[in-house]
Each structure stands twice: as C-alpha cells, then as structure tokens.
C-alpha cells in the first residue's frame, strides 16, 4: 500500500479508460501523500493561494456557481434564468403570431386567428407585436395589432404605438395610433412626441406636433416654438426646372402630407441631384401652438412666440409672498 504502487495502478487504469478505479487509486495516493502534485492535478486540484483546492470548491467558497460554462453569482444566475424564461416565452409568442398572421390569409381560419390576436394580454407579447406591426402591410391587420397593444397592461405597449405613429405611412393607421395615445395618456407620454419634434424627418416633426396638440400638454409649448421652422436636407436637382430629372418638394397645409402625415414634406427624386438644406415652416406645429396657447397667433414668428411665453409664464407663476 505505497504511493508508487497506487500510481502505477492508476496509470494502468488510465490506459484502459477505467475511470472509477483510477479515481480510487488517486484518492488513496493523496491520503498517503497530500502533496503528491500529479495525483492532485489528475483529481482536478490546483494550487491556489498555497493550498491544494478544486477550482469549483474555491469559487463556491467565494459565492460563485458554475452555470452554463461560466462562474456567476447567485444573483447573476437568477437574472440569467429569468432572461432565459423570457426568451422562451417570447419565442412561443413568435411562433404563435407567425401562425396566426399566416392564417389571416385563409378565409376559413381568418376569423379565429383575428380573435386569438385580439385576445393577447401578456406583456411578454409586446415585442413580437411590435416586430409584426413593423413588417405588416395590410391596414386591417395593422389596426388589429395596434388595438391589441393598447389593451396590454405593460409600460412598453403604448410607447410602441407612439413610435409607430411617427413612421406609419398609412394615414388611417396613424390617426388610430394617436387616438389611442390621446385616450390612454399614460404619464409622461408627451415627452416621446416632444423628442419627435427634433427629428430630421419633416413628416415626423409635423406628426409629433399634431399629437402634442391633441394631448394638450402645455409643457410642449416651448419645444413647439423651436420647431415652428426647422431645417432639413433635401435632394435638389442639378437640371433645369421642368426637366424630367428634377426633385419635387411638396408642402402640404391641409393636414395631409406625403406618406399620410399632417403638414409633411414629400420628395420625388431624380438623377443629377445634390443635397441642400432648406427651412420648412411647419403648419401642424403652428396649429398645435395655437391650440395649446388658447388661441394666440403669432404665425411662424419664433421671437414673438418666445416673448409671449415669457409673459404667460410670469402670469401663471404665483406672486411671491413678501
């Protein structure tokens, strides 16, 4: 019962892939000689801080657990498990949604598919609804998806509708989005549209203004003033006016612009053109300002609107007690 004898047998077992028997002999070696380096390493030990320790024991003693090939804290493992569970649920919704969207094309199954989509109330489905809405082209299906989103009790649902309202090319769907946002009016939702006033896309600027006018949030007045006139890069033709290769810039004042946006700007691009910066007077911004101000009207004069706002703020600020 010597170290050398057990080592020879352990090596003999290794050559014959006798794992359990080899482990038993290696274990006996470190009982006889605790510092036998080869046996220790064969058993998975390493010299850590002057002691032979298994890495897993060393890490466990410090609060780490091996999970999916990485050492993590219990909190990290919990977060990872939650993330994995969420991904599984989202995958399940993705598969269901794909099937229902396909079934909407089948007259025999369309009604049931629409009913299934309309019945969704799981916050975990918001992401797949957003992705489906982004890809969908059919107006009735878009409206169904938006209505479904509006009924989900999740802080992430209405922001999806807000974002869609700024880019949706169908005017009916755009107005449906705004109607829902105005009806629900979750706290702070106006900030999303205020951000839209800074868009490089003039259509989005005017859509954001239209929504802000309907929301009635007076905190939007100052940002609206700055968005009365905005600058945008457009493609300008290099050919003479009237040529077939020209860029047409159309300004709409009646609430309907290119892509169905209120007060937007549309482009028809041709060859031989170049980028130019243009200033655009945004009618929907002016309309929103007039509404939120209670009827004030200074046109597109930013300075006049700024002066009015200073006076208005002073008027609404209670006098300090002396």
CSV table of C-alpha atoms in Angstrom, one decimal:
chain,number,residue,atom,x,y,z
A,1,UNK,CA,0.0,0.0,0.0
A,2,UNK,CA,2.5,2.6,-1.2
A,3,UNK,CA,2.3,5.7,-3.2
A,4,UNK,CA,4.3,4.3,-6.1
A,5,UNK,CA,2.2,1.1,-6.2
A,6,UNK,CA,-1.0,3.1,-6.4
A,7,UNK,CA,0.4,5.4,-9.0
A,8,UNK,CA,1.4,2.5,-11.3
A,9,UNK,CA,-2.1,1.0,-11.0
A,10,UNK,CA,-3.7,4.4,-11.6
A,11,UNK,CA,-1.7,4.8,-14.8
A,12,UNK,CA,-2.6,1.3,-15.8
A,13,UNK,CA,-6.3,2.1,-15.3
A,14,UNK,CA,-5.9,5.4,-17.3
A,15,UNK,CA,-4.5,3.5,-20.3
A,16,UNK,CA,-7.6,1.2,-20.2
A,17,UNK,CA,-10.1,4.0,-19.5
A,18,UNK,CA,-11.1,2.5,-16.2
A,19,UNK,CA,-12.2,5.9,-14.7
A,20,UNK,CA,-13.7,4.9,-11.4
A,21,UNK,CA,-10.9,2.5,-10.5
A,22,UNK,CA,-8.3,5.1,-11.4
A,23,UNK,CA,-10.1,7.7,-9.2
A,24,UNK,CA,-10.0,5.3,-6.2
A,25,UNK,CA,-6.2,4.8,-6.5
A,26,UNK,CA,-5.6,8.6,-7.0
A,27,UNK,CA,-7.6,9.3,-3.9
A,28,UNK,CA,-5.6,6.8,-1.9
A,29,UNK,CA,-2.4,8.4,-3.1
A,30,UNK,CA,-3.3,11.9,-1.7
A,31,UNK,CA,-4.3,10.2,1.5
A,32,UNK,CA,-0.8,8.8,1.8
A,33,UNK,CA,0.9,11.8,0.4
A,34,UNK,CA,-1.3,15.0,0.5
A,35,UNK,CA,1.3,16.9,-1.6
A,36,UNK,CA,1.5,14.5,-4.5
A,37,UNK,CA,1.2,17.0,-7.3
A,38,UNK,CA,0.5,14.6,-10.2
A,39,UNK,CA,-2.3,12.9,-8.3
A,40,UNK,CA,-3.8,16.2,-7.1
A,41,UNK,CA,-3.9,17.5,-10.7
A,42,UNK,CA,-5.3,14.3,-12.0
A,43,UNK,CA,-8.1,14.7,-9.5
A,44,UNK,CA,-8.8,18.2,-10.6
A,45,UNK,CA,-6.9,20.1,-7.8
A,46,UNK,CA,-4.9,23.2,-8.3
A,47,UNK,CA,-2.5,25.1,-6.0
A,48,UNK,CA,-4.5,28.2,-5.1
A,49,UNK,CA,-3.1,30.6,-2.5
A,50,UNK,CA,-0.7,28.0,-1.2
A,51,UNK,CA,-3.4,25.2,-0.8
A,52,UNK,CA,-4.5,22.3,-3.0
A,53,UNK,CA,-8.1,23.1,-3.9
A,54,UNK,CA,-10.5,22.2,-6.5
A,55,UNK,CA,-11.4,25.3,-8.5
A,56,UNK,CA,-15.1,24.7,-8.0
A,57,UNK,CA,-14.6,24.5,-4.2
A,58,UNK,CA,-12.5,27.6,-4.3
A,59,UNK,CA,-15.2,29.5,-6.4
A,60,UNK,CA,-18.1,28.1,-4.4
A,61,UNK,CA,-16.5,29.3,-1.1
A,62,UNK,CA,-16.5,32.8,-2.6
A,63,UNK,CA,-20.1,32.7,-3.6
A,64,UNK,CA,-19.8,31.7,-7.2
A,65,UNK,CA,-21.6,28.8,-9.0
A,66,UNK,CA,-20.8,27.3,-12.4
A,67,UNK,CA,-23.8,28.0,-14.7
A,68,UNK,CA,-23.8,27.3,-18.4
A,69,UNK,CA,-20.0,27.2,-18.6
A,70,UNK,CA,-19.4,30.4,-16.6
A,71,UNK,CA,-18.8,31.3,-12.9
A,72,UNK,CA,-21.6,33.5,-11.7
A,73,UNK,CA,-23.0,34.9,-8.5
A,74,UNK,CA,-26.4,33.6,-7.3
A,75,UNK,CA,-27.9,36.9,-8.4
A,76,UNK,CA,-26.4,36.7,-11.9
A,77,UNK,CA,-27.8,33.1,-12.2
A,78,UNK,CA,-31.2,34.3,-11.2
A,79,UNK,CA,-31.1,37.1,-13.7
A,80,UNK,CA,-29.9,34.7,-16.4
A,81,UNK,CA,-32.6,32.2,-15.6
A,82,UNK,CA,-35.3,35.0,-15.8
A,83,UNK,CA,-33.8,36.2,-19.1
A,84,UNK,CA,-33.9,32.6,-20.5
A,85,UNK,CA,-37.5,32.2,-19.3
A,86,UNK,CA,-38.5,35.5,-21.0
A,87,UNK,CA,-36.8,34.4,-24.2
A,88,UNK,CA,-38.7,31.1,-24.2
A,89,UNK,CA,-42.0,32.9,-23.7
A,90,UNK,CA,-41.1,35.4,-26.5
A,91,UNK,CA,-40.2,32.5,-28.8
A,92,UNK,CA,-43.5,30.9,-28.0
A,93,UNK,CA,-45.4,34.1,-28.9
A,94,UNK,CA,-43.3,34.5,-32.0
A,95,UNK,CA,-44.3,31.0,-33.3
A,96,UNK,CA,-48.0,31.6,-32.4
A,97,UNK,CA,-48.0,35.1,-34.1
A,98,UNK,CA,-46.4,33.7,-37.2
A,99,UNK,CA,-49.1,31.1,-37.5
A,100,UNK,CA,-52.0,33.5,-36.9
A,101,UNK,CA,-50.7,36.0,-39.4
A,102,UNK,CA,-50.5,33.3,-42.0
A,103,UNK,CA,-54.0,32.1,-41.1
A,104,UNK,CA,-55.4,35.6,-41.7
A,105,UNK,CA,-54.9,34.8,-45.4
A,106,UNK,CA,-57.1,31.8,-45.1
A,107,UNK,CA,-60.9,32.7,-45.3
A,108,UNK,CA,-61.7,29.6,-43.2
A,109,UNK,CA,-59.3,30.4,-40.4
A,110,UNK,CA,-59.0,34.2,-40.5
A,111,UNK,CA,-61.8,35.0,-38.0
A,112,UNK,CA,-60.3,32.6,-35.4
A,113,UNK,CA,-56.8,33.9,-36.0
A,114,UNK,CA,-58.0,37.5,-35.5
A,115,UNK,CA,-59.8,36.5,-32.3
A,116,UNK,CA,-56.6,34.9,-31.0
A,117,UNK,CA,-54.6,38.0,-31.7
A,118,UNK,CA,-57.2,40.3,-30.2
A,119,UNK,CA,-57.2,38.2,-27.0
A,120,UNK,CA,-53.5,38.7,-26.3
A,121,UNK,CA,-52.9,40.3,-22.9
A,122,UNK,CA,-49.5,39.1,-22.0
A,123,UNK,CA,-46.9,41.8,-21.6
A,124,UNK,CA,-44.3,39.3,-22.9
A,125,UNK,CA,-46.0,39.6,-26.3
A,126,UNK,CA,-45.3,43.3,-26.7
A,127,UNK,CA,-42.0,42.8,-28.5
A,128,UNK,CA,-43.4,40.3,-31.1
A,129,UNK,CA,-46.4,42.5,-31.7
A,130,UNK,CA,-44.0,45.4,-32.3
A,131,UNK,CA,-42.0,43.4,-34.8
A,132,UNK,CA,-45.1,42.1,-36.5
A,133,UNK,CA,-46.5,45.6,-36.8
A,134,UNK,CA,-43.3,46.8,-38.3
A,135,UNK,CA,-43.4,44.1,-41.1
A,136,UNK,CA,-47.2,44.2,-41.7
A,137,UNK,CA,-48.5,45.9,-44.9
A,138,UNK,CA,-52.3,45.3,-44.6
A,139,UNK,CA,-54.3,48.1,-43.0
A,140,UNK,CA,-56.9,45.9,-41.2
A,141,UNK,CA,-54.1,43.8,-39.6
A,142,UNK,CA,-52.2,46.8,-38.5
A,143,UNK,CA,-55.3,48.2,-36.8
A,144,UNK,CA,-55.8,44.9,-35.1
A,145,UNK,CA,-52.2,44.8,-33.8
A,146,UNK,CA,-52.5,48.3,-32.5
A,147,UNK,CA,-55.8,47.7,-30.8
A,148,UNK,CA,-54.3,44.6,-29.2
A,149,UNK,CA,-51.2,46.5,-28.0
A,150,UNK,CA,-53.5,49.2,-26.5
A,151,UNK,CA,-55.2,46.7,-24.2
A,152,UNK,CA,-52.0,45.1,-22.8
A,153,UNK,CA,-51.1,46.3,-19.3
A,154,UNK,CA,-47.5,47.0,-19.9
A,155,UNK,CA,-45.4,50.2,-19.7
A,156,UNK,CA,-43.8,49.2,-23.0
A,157,UNK,CA,-47.1,48.9,-25.0
A,158,UNK,CA,-48.1,52.5,-25.6
A,159,UNK,CA,-44.6,53.6,-26.5
A,160,UNK,CA,-44.7,51.1,-29.4
A,161,UNK,CA,-47.9,52.8,-30.6
A,162,UNK,CA,-46.3,56.2,-30.2
A,163,UNK,CA,-43.2,55.2,-32.2
A,164,UNK,CA,-45.4,53.7,-34.9
A,165,UNK,CA,-47.5,56.9,-35.2
A,166,UNK,CA,-44.3,58.8,-36.2
A,167,UNK,CA,-43.4,56.5,-39.0
A,168,UNK,CA,-46.6,54.9,-40.2
A,169,UNK,CA,-47.3,55.6,-43.9
A,170,UNK,CA,-51.0,54.8,-43.8
A,171,UNK,CA,-52.9,58.0,-42.6
A,172,UNK,CA,-55.8,55.9,-41.1
A,173,UNK,CA,-53.4,53.8,-39.0
A,174,UNK,CA,-51.5,57.0,-38.0
A,175,UNK,CA,-54.7,58.6,-36.7
A,176,UNK,CA,-55.7,55.3,-35.0
A,177,UNK,CA,-52.4,55.4,-33.1
A,178,UNK,CA,-52.8,59.0,-32.0
A,179,UNK,CA,-56.5,58.3,-30.9
A,180,UNK,CA,-55.3,55.5,-28.7
A,181,UNK,CA,-52.5,57.6,-27.2
A,182,UNK,CA,-54.8,60.5,-26.5
A,183,UNK,CA,-57.4,58.2,-24.9
A,184,UNK,CA,-54.9,56.5,-22.6
A,185,UNK,CA,-52.5,59.4,-21.9
A,186,UNK,CA,-50.0,57.5,-19.7
A,187,UNK,CA,-47.9,59.8,-17.6
A,188,UNK,CA,-45.0,61.5,-19.4
A,189,UNK,CA,-46.1,60.2,-22.9
A,190,UNK,CA,-45.8,63.8,-24.3
A,191,UNK,CA,-42.0,63.6,-23.9
A,192,UNK,CA,-41.9,60.9,-26.7
A,193,UNK,CA,-43.6,63.3,-29.1
A,194,UNK,CA,-41.5,66.3,-27.9
A,195,UNK,CA,-38.5,64.2,-28.9
A,196,UNK,CA,-40.1,63.7,-32.3
A,197,UNK,CA,-40.0,67.5,-32.9
A,198,UNK,CA,-36.2,67.2,-33.3
A,199,UNK,CA,-36.4,64.6,-36.0
A,200,UNK,CA,-34.5,65.1,-39.2
A,201,UNK,CA,-37.7,63.9,-41.0
A,202,UNK,CA,-40.1,66.8,-41.5
A,203,UNK,CA,-43.1,64.4,-41.7
A,204,UNK,CA,-42.2,63.1,-38.2
A,205,UNK,CA,-41.9,66.7,-36.9
A,206,UNK,CA,-45.4,67.5,-38.0
A,207,UNK,CA,-46.9,64.3,-36.8
A,208,UNK,CA,-45.3,64.8,-33.4
A,209,UNK,CA,-46.8,68.3,-33.3
A,210,UNK,CA,-50.2,67.1,-34.3
A,211,UNK,CA,-50.2,64.5,-31.5
A,212,UNK,CA,-49.0,67.1,-29.0
A,213,UNK,CA,-51.8,69.4,-29.9
A,214,UNK,CA,-54.3,66.7,-29.2
A,215,UNK,CA,-52.6,65.7,-26.0
A,216,UNK,CA,-53.0,69.2,-24.6
A,217,UNK,CA,-49.8,69.2,-22.5
A,218,UNK,CA,-48.6,72.8,-22.1
A,219,UNK,CA,-45.1,71.6,-21.3
A,220,UNK,CA,-44.8,71.1,-25.1
A,221,UNK,CA,-45.3,74.8,-25.9
A,222,UNK,CA,-41.6,75.8,-25.6
A,223,UNK,CA,-40.3,72.8,-27.8
A,224,UNK,CA,-43.1,73.5,-30.3
A,225,UNK,CA,-42.0,77.1,-30.6
A,226,UNK,CA,-38.5,76.0,-31.5
A,227,UNK,CA,-40.0,73.6,-34.1
A,228,UNK,CA,-42.1,76.2,-35.9
A,229,UNK,CA,-39.4,76.4,-38.6
A,230,UNK,CA,-37.0,73.5,-39.0
A,231,UNK,CA,-34.1,72.8,-41.3
A,232,UNK,CA,-33.9,69.6,-43.4
A,233,UNK,CA,-31.6,68.2,-46.0
A,234,UNK,CA,-33.3,67.5,-49.3
A,235,UNK,CA,-32.1,66.4,-52.7
A,236,UNK,CA,-32.0,69.3,-55.1
A,237,UNK,CA,-32.0,68.8,-58.9
A,238,UNK,CA,-28.9,69.8,-60.9
A,239,UNK,CA,-31.1,70.0,-64.1
A,240,UNK,CA,-33.2,72.9,-65.2
A,241,UNK,CA,-36.7,73.4,-63.9
A,242,UNK,CA,-39.3,71.4,-65.7
A,243,UNK,CA,-36.9,68.7,-66.7
A,244,UNK,CA,-37.8,65.1,-66.2
A,245,UNK,CA,-34.8,64.7,-63.9
A,246,UNK,CA,-36.0,67.0,-61.1
A,247,UNK,CA,-36.7,66.8,-57.4
A,248,UNK,CA,-40.1,68.0,-56.4
A,249,UNK,CA,-40.7,69.4,-52.9
A,250,UNK,CA,-44.3,69.5,-51.9
A,251,UNK,CA,-45.6,71.3,-48.8
A,252,UNK,CA,-49.0,70.4,-47.5
A,253,UNK,CA,-51.0,72.8,-45.4
A,254,UNK,CA,-54.3,70.9,-45.2
A,255,UNK,CA,-53.1,68.2,-42.7
A,256,UNK,CA,-52.2,65.6,-45.3
A,257,UNK,CA,-48.7,65.3,-46.5
A,258,UNK,CA,-46.6,62.7,-48.3
A,259,UNK,CA,-47.0,59.4,-46.6
A,260,UNK,CA,-50.2,60.5,-44.9
A,261,UNK,CA,-48.5,62.7,-42.4
A,262,UNK,CA,-50.1,66.0,-41.4
A,263,UNK,CA,-48.1,69.0,-42.6
A,264,UNK,CA,-45.3,67.0,-44.1
A,265,UNK,CA,-42.9,67.2,-47.0
A,266,UNK,CA,-42.6,64.8,-49.9
A,267,UNK,CA,-39.8,64.2,-52.4
A,268,UNK,CA,-39.7,62.8,-55.9
A,269,UNK,CA,-36.0,62.3,-56.6
A,270,UNK,CA,-34.2,62.2,-60.0
A,271,UNK,CA,-30.7,61.9,-61.2
A,272,UNK,CA,-28.0,64.6,-61.2
A,273,UNK,CA,-29.2,66.0,-57.8
A,274,UNK,CA,-27.5,67.3,-54.8
A,275,UNK,CA,-28.2,67.7,-51.1
A,276,UNK,CA,-29.3,71.2,-49.9
A,277,UNK,CA,-30.5,72.5,-46.6
A,278,UNK,CA,-34.0,74.1,-46.6
A,279,UNK,CA,-36.1,75.8,-44.0
A,280,UNK,CA,-39.6,74.5,-43.6
A,281,UNK,CA,-42.5,76.3,-41.9
A,282,UNK,CA,-44.4,73.5,-40.1
A,283,UNK,CA,-48.2,74.2,-40.2
A,284,UNK,CA,-49.0,71.4,-37.7
A,285,UNK,CA,-46.6,72.9,-35.2
A,286,UNK,CA,-48.3,76.3,-35.6
A,287,UNK,CA,-51.8,74.7,-35.2
A,288,UNK,CA,-50.7,72.9,-32.0
A,289,UNK,CA,-49.2,76.1,-30.6
A,290,UNK,CA,-52.4,78.0,-31.3
A,291,UNK,CA,-54.5,75.3,-29.6
A,292,UNK,CA,-52.2,74.9,-26.5
A,293,UNK,CA,-51.9,78.7,-26.1
A,294,UNK,CA,-55.7,79.2,-26.0
A,295,UNK,CA,-55.9,80.9,-29.3
A,296,UNK,CA,-52.7,83.1,-29.5
A,297,UNK,CA,-51.4,83.5,-33.0
A,298,UNK,CA,-48.0,84.9,-34.0
A,299,UNK,CA,-47.6,82.9,-37.2
A,300,UNK,CA,-44.2,81.5,-37.7
A,301,UNK,CA,-42.5,84.3,-35.7
A,302,UNK,CA,-40.4,82.4,-33.1
A,303,UNK,CA,-39.4,85.6,-31.4
A,304,UNK,CA,-43.0,86.7,-30.9
A,305,UNK,CA,-43.9,83.3,-29.5
A,306,UNK,CA,-41.0,83.3,-27.1
A,307,UNK,CA,-41.9,86.7,-25.8
A,308,UNK,CA,-45.5,85.6,-25.4
A,309,UNK,CA,-44.4,82.5,-23.4
A,310,UNK,CA,-42.2,84.6,-21.0
A,311,UNK,CA,-45.2,86.8,-20.3
A,312,UNK,CA,-47.5,83.8,-20.0
A,313,UNK,CA,-45.2,82.0,-17.6
A,314,UNK,CA,-45.0,85.1,-15.4
A,315,UNK,CA,-48.7,85.5,-15.4
A,316,UNK,CA,-49.2,81.9,-14.3
A,317,UNK,CA,-46.5,82.0,-11.6
A,318,UNK,CA,-48.0,82.9,-8.2
A,319,UNK,CA,-46.6,86.1,-6.8
A,320,UNK,CA,-44.0,85.6,-4.0
A,321,UNK,CA,-45.2,86.3,-0.5
A,322,UNK,CA,-43.5,89.3,0.9
